[in-house]
C-alpha positions as semicolon CSV with decimal commas, in nm:
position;residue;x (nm);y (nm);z (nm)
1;X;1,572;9,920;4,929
2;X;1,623;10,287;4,752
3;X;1,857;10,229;4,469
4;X;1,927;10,546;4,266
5;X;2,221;10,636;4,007
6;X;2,438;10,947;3,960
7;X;2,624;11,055;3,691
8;X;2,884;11,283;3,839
9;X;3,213;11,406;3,726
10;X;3,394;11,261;3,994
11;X;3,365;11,039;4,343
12;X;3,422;11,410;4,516
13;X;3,102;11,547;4,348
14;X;2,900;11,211;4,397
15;X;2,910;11,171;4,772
16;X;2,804;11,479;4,921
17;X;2,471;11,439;4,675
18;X;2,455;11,100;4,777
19;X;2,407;11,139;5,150
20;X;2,185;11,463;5,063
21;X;1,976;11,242;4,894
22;X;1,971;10,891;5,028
23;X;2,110;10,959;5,376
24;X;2,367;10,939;5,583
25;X;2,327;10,537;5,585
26;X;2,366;10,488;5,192
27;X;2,639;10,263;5,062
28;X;2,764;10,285;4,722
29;X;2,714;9,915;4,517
30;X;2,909;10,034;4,178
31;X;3,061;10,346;3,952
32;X;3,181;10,311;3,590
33;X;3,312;10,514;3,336
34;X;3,026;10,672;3,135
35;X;3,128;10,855;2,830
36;X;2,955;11,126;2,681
37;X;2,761;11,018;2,327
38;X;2,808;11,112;1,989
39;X;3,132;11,395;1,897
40;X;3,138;11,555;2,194
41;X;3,283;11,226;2,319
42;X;3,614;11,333;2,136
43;X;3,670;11,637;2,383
44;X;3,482;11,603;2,711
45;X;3,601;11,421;3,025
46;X;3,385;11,087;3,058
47;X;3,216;11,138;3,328
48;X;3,114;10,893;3,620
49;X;2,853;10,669;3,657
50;X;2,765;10,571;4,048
51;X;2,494;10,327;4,168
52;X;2,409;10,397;4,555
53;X;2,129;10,226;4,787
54;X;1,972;10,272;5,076
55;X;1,776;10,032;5,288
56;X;1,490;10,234;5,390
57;X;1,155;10,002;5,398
58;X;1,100;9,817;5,696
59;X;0,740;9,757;5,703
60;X;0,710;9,417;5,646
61;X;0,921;9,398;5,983
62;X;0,730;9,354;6,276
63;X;0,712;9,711;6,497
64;X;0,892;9,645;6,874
65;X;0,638;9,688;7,165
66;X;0,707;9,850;7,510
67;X;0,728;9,522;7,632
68;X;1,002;9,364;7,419
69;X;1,201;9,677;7,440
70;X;1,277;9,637;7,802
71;X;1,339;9,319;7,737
72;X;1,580;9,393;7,460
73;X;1,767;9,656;7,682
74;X;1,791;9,387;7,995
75;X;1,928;9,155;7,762
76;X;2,175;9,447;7,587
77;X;2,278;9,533;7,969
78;X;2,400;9,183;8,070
79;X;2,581;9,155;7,722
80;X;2,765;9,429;7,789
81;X;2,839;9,323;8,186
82;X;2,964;9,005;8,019
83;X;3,174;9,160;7,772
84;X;3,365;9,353;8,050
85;X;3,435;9,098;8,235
86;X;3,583;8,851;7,999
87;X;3,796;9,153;7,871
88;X;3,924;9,230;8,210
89;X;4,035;8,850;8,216
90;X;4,181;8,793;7,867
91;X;4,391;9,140;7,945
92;X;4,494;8,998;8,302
93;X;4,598;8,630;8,152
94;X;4,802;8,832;7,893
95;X;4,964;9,083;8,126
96;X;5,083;8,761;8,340
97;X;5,187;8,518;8,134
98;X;5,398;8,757;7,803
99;X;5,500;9,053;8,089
100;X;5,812;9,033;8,248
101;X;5,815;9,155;8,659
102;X;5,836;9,540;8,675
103;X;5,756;9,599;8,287
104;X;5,448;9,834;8,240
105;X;5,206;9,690;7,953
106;X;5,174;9,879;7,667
107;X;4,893;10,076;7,528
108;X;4,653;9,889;7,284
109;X;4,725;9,976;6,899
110;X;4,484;10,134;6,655
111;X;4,239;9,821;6,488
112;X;4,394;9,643;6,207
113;X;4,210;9,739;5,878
114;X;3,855;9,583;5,900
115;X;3,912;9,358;5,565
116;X;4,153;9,200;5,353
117;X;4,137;9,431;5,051
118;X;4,159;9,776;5,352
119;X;4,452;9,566;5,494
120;X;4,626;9,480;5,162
121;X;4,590;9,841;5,126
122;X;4,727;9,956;5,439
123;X;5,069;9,786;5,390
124;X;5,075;9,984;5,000
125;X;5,006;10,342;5,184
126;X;5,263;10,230;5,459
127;X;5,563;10,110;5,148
128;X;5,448;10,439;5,002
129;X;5,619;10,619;5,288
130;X;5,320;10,751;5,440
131;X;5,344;10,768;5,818
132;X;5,062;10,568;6,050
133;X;4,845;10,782;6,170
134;X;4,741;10,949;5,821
135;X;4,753;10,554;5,693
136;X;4,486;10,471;5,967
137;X;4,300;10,782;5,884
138;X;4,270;10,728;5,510
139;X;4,208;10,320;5,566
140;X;3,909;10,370;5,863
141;X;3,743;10,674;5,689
142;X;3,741;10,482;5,366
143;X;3,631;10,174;5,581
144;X;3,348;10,371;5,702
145;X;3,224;10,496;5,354
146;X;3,207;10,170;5,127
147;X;2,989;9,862;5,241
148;X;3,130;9,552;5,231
149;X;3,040;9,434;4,897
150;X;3,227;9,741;4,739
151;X;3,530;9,677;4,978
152;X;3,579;9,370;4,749
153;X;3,543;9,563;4,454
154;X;3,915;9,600;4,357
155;X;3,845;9,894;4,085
156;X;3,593;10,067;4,326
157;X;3,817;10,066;4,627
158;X;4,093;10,187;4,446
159;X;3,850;10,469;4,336
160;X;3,753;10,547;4,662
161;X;4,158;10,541;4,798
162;X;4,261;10,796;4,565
163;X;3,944;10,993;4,668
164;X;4,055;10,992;4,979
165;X;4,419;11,058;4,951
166;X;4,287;11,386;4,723
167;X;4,083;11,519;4,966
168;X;4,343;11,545;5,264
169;X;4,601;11,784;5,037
170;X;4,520;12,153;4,923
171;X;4,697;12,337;4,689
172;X;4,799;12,692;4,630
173;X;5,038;12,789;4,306
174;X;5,063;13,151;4,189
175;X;4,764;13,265;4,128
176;X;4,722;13,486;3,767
177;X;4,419;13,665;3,820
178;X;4,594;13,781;4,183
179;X;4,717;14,132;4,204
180;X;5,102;14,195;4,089
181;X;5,233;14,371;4,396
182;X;5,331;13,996;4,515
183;X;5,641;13,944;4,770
184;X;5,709;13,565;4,776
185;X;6,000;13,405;4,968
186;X;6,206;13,065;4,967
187;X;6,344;12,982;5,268
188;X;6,452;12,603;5,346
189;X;6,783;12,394;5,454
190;X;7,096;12,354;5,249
191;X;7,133;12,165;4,945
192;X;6,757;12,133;4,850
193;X;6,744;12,369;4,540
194;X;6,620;12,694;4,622
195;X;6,861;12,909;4,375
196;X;6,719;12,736;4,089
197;X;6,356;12,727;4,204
198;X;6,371;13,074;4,195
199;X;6,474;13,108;3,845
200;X;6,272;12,832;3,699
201;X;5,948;13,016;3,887
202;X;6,060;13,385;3,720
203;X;6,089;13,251;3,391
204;X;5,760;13,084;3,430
205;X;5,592;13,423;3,529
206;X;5,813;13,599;3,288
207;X;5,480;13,819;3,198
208;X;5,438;13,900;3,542
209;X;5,749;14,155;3,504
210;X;5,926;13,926;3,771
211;X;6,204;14,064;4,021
212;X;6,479;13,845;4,231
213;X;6,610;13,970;4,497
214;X;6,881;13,752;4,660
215;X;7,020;13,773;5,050
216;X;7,259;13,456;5,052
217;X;7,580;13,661;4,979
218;X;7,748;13,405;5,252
219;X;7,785;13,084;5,053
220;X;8,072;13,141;4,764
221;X;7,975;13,206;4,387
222;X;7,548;13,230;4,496
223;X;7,586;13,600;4,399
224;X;7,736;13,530;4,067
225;X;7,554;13,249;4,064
226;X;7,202;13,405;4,053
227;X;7,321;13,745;3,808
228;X;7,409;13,495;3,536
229;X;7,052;13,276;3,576
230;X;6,847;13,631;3,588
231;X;7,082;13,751;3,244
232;X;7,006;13,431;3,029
233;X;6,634;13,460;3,126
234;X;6,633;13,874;3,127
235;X;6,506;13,892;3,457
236;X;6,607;14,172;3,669
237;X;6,837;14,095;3,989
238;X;6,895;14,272;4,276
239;X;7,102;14,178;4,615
240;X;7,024;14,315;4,967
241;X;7,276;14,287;5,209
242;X;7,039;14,361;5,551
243;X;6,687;14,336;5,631
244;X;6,644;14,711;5,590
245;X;6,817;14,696;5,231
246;X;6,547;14,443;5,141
247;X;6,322;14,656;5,279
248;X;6,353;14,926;5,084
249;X;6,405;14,721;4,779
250;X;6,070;14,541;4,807
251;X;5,896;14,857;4,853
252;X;6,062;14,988;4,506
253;X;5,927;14,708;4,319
254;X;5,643;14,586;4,501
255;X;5,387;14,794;4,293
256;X;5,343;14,642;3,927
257;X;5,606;14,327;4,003
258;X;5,628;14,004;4,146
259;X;5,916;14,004;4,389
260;X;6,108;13,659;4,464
261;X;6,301;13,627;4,756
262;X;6,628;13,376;4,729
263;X;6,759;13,309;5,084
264;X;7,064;13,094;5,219
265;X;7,005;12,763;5,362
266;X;7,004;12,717;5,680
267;X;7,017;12,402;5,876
268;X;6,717;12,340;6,141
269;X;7,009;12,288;6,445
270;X;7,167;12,651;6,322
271;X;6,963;12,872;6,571
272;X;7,181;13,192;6,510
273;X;7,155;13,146;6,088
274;X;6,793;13,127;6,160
275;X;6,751;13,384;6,360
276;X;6,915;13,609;6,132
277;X;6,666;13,485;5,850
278;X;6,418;13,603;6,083
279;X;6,512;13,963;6,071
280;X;6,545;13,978;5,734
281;X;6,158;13,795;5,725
282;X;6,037;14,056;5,943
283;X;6,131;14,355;5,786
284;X;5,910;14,252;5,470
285;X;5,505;14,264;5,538
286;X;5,244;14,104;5,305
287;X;5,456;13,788;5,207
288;X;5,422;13,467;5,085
289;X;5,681;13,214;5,264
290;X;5,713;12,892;5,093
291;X;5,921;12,596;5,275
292;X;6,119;12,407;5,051
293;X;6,233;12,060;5,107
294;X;6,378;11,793;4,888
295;X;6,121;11,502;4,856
296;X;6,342;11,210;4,905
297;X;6,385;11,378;5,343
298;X;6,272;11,147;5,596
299;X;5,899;11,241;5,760
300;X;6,063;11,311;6,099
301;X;6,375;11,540;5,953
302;X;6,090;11,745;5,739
303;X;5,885;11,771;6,023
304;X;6,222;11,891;6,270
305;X;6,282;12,163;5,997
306;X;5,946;12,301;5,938
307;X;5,934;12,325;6,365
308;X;6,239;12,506;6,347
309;X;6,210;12,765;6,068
310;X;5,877;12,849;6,255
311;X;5,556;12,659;6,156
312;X;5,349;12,960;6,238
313;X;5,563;13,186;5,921
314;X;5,515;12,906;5,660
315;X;5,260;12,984;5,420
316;X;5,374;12,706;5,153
317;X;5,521;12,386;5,097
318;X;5,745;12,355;4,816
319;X;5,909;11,974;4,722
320;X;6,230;11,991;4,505
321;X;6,427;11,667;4,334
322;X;6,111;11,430;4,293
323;X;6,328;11,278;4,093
324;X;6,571;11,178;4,332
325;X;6,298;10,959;4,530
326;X;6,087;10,617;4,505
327;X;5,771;10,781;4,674
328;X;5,633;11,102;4,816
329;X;5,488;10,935;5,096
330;X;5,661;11,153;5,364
331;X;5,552;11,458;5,166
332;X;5,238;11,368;5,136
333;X;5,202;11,310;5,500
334;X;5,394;11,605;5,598
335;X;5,143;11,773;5,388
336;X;4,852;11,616;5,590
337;X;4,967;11,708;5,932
338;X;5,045;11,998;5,893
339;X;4,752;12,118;5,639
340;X;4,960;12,335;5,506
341;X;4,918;12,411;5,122
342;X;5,166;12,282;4,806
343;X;5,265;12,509;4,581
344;X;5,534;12,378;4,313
345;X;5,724;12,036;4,272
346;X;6,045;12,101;4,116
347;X;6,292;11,800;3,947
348;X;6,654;11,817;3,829
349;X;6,791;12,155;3,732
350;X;6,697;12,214;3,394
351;X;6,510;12,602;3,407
352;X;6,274;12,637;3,293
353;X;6,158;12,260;3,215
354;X;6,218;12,106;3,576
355;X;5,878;12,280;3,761
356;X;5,525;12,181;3,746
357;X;5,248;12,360;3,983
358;X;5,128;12,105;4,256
359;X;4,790;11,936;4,173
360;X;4,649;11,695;4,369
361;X;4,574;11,438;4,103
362;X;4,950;11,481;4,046
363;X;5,078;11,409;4,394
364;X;4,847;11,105;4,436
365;X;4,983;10,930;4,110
366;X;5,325;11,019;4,246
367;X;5,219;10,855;4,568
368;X;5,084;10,593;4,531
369;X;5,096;10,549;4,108
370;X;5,417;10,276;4,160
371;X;5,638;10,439;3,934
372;X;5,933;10,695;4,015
373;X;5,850;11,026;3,909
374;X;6,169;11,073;3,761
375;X;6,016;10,764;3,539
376;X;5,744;10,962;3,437
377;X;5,740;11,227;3,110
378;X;5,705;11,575;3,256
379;X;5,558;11,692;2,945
380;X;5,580;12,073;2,817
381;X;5,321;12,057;2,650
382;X;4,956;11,979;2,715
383;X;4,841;11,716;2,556
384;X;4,508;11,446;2,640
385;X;4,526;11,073;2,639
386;X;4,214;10,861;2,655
387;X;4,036;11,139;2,881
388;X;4,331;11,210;3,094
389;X;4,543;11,535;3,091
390;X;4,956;11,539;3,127
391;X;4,989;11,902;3,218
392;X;5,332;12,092;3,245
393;X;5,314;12,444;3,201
394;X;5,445;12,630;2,833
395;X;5,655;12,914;2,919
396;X;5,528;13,244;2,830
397;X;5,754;13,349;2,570
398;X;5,976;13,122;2,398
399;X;6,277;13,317;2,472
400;X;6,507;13,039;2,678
401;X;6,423;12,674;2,416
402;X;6,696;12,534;2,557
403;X;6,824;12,454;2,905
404;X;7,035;12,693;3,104
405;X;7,347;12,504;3,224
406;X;7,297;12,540;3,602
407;X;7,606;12,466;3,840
408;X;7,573;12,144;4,072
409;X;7,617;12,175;4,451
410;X;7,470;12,351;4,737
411;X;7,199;12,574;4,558
């Protein structure tokens, strides 16, 4: 047996060079914590420790002849003629004895987890809220990675889970280093948040000489609504009152700005509100659409509205009122199926405090960490606790300290 170590900075890094190294048949036997010596302990991230084997020498087995190789594959043949027949008669003593006359039998279900530990873990993803298919997925690929001695190793499977859970979501906040002339817009159903998205995301790219540009001038007060939010946080506002009015208006501030987009929510069962949206979505090339959708929505009612406002136009997802939920499980599996990327995760209506940019470290402990998020200290301010980072973002300029009183209702 090949045993070799690796001293990685996480599981992500270590198994690719595992399996470049050792093979596609090594198993991993242990990882640990391994903190860097001396002072620069006090400021680098510990990194990891794993311990992977192989089982590569075989020559003190005996080498298979010609002979016993056809008698291996006579004896694999009737094994296999045996096992088809005794499964044709279990599934013909169970279809006549639990079916009723005239009732088709159902399909066979996916394998239960392989395990105790895989199964115990199972049930978690599945009172997480995750849907399961992407449950199976993340319990048989992690199944198929560990051997069975790490499966029983509580603080290595656990490792390996939130691997796993990581490595199925993508991300995709503003990027800084991008060009200004930006168009982004937020489209989504009522009631989920998107007037005060918008403001909390200009004030956090207040030096990217933000612009809003609003077209919901159908639901009472949004017009007034937004003017006030862009005065306290001295962002410039403009309203567009048809497709070709944003039009233009885009083009005027599309060089050396960011432009946000606030639209009015529209239900998924609306078809002429969203068609409408549509036109106004057209008429503006070389955007960013991002889909938001309160957290605490059922999988199947997420999944209905992304279908209807057009899967193919959604560049983003966008969760608002974390706080208003016990898990992101259908999130995170709406996130999954779709593979579409997260961009900000939004809670209560403080601006410019309530917005963090999606990380996937940070959707995984909201998943799966077994704490509200609303529980959880958003912090403004970066700070590091034994090797782990708390990030929030600090607003460019500390113009707006305090919060901006935001009016409740259908924003």
């Amino acid at each position: 047996m090949q045993v070799k170590k690796f001293l990685v900075n996480d599981m992500s890094e270590a198994m690719p060079l595992i399996r470049a190294e050792l093979g596609p048949e090594a198993v991993i036997l242990h990882s640990e914590k391994a903190p860097e010596a001396g002072f620069r302990s006090w400021f680098a991230r510990p990194k990891l420790q794993v311990i992977a084997a192989v089982d590569q020498d075989q020559r003190d087995f005996p080498q298979p002849t010609s002979a016993t190789d056809r008698s291996i594959q006579a004896m694999q043949q009737e094994i296999s003629v045996l096992k088809a027949s005794l499964a044709r008669n279990s599934l013909s003593s169970r279809e006549s004895h639990s079916l009723s006359p005239g009732v088709s039998p159902l399909r066979p279900t996916e394998p239960a987890p392989r395990s105790a530990p895989l199964d115990d873990w199972y049930r978690r993803l599945l009172d997480c809220g995750l849907i399961e298919p992407v449950a199976q997925r993340l319990i048989q690929t992690t199944g198929e990675t560990l051997s069975r001695w790490a499966l029983d190793n509580s603080d290595l499977l656990g490792e390996q889970m939130r691997w796993q859970l990581s490595r199925q979501l993508s991300v995709a906040p503003f990027d800084f280093n991008a060009s200004y002339d930006a168009v982004h817009f937020l489209v989504g159903p009522t009631g989920v948040g998107k007037t005060t998205t918008v403001a909390k995301i200009a004030e956090y790219l207040s030096n990217r000489q933000p612009v809003i540009i609003t077209i919901d001038t159908f639901r009472i007060g949004a017009v007034p609504q937004i003017t006030t939010l862009g005065e306290l946080l001295g962002v410039q506002v403009e309203i567009a009152y048809s497709p070709q009015e944003l039009a233009h208006k885009v083009a005027g501030y599309r060089q050396g700005h960011i432009v946000l987009i606030d639209t009015p929510g529209r239900s998924p069962y609306a078809a002429d509100g969203l068609l409408e949206l549509g036109h106004y979505l057209a008429a503006v090339p070389d955007k960013t659409v991002h889909l938001a959708l309160a957290a605490g929505t059922k999988f199947e009612d997420m999944h209905h509205t992304l279908e209807a406002f057009g899967a193919e136009s959604i560049d983003n997802l966008l969760f608002t009122k974390i706080d208003e939920t016990e898990t992101l499980g259908a999130a995170y599996s709406l996130a999954c199926e779709t593979r579409l990327p997260l961009s900000y995760l939004t809670r209560g209506q403080r601006v410019p405090e309530d917005i963090e940019p999606a990380a996937v470290e940070r959707v995984v402990e909201f998943v799966i960490g077994g704490a509200e998020p609303s529980r959880r200290r958003l912090s403004i301010q970066t700070r590091r606790n034994g090797g782990t980072e708390d990030w929030k973002f600090q607003p460019s300029t500390p113009r707006i300290l305090q919060s901006v009183p935001v009016k409740t209702g259908d924003i």
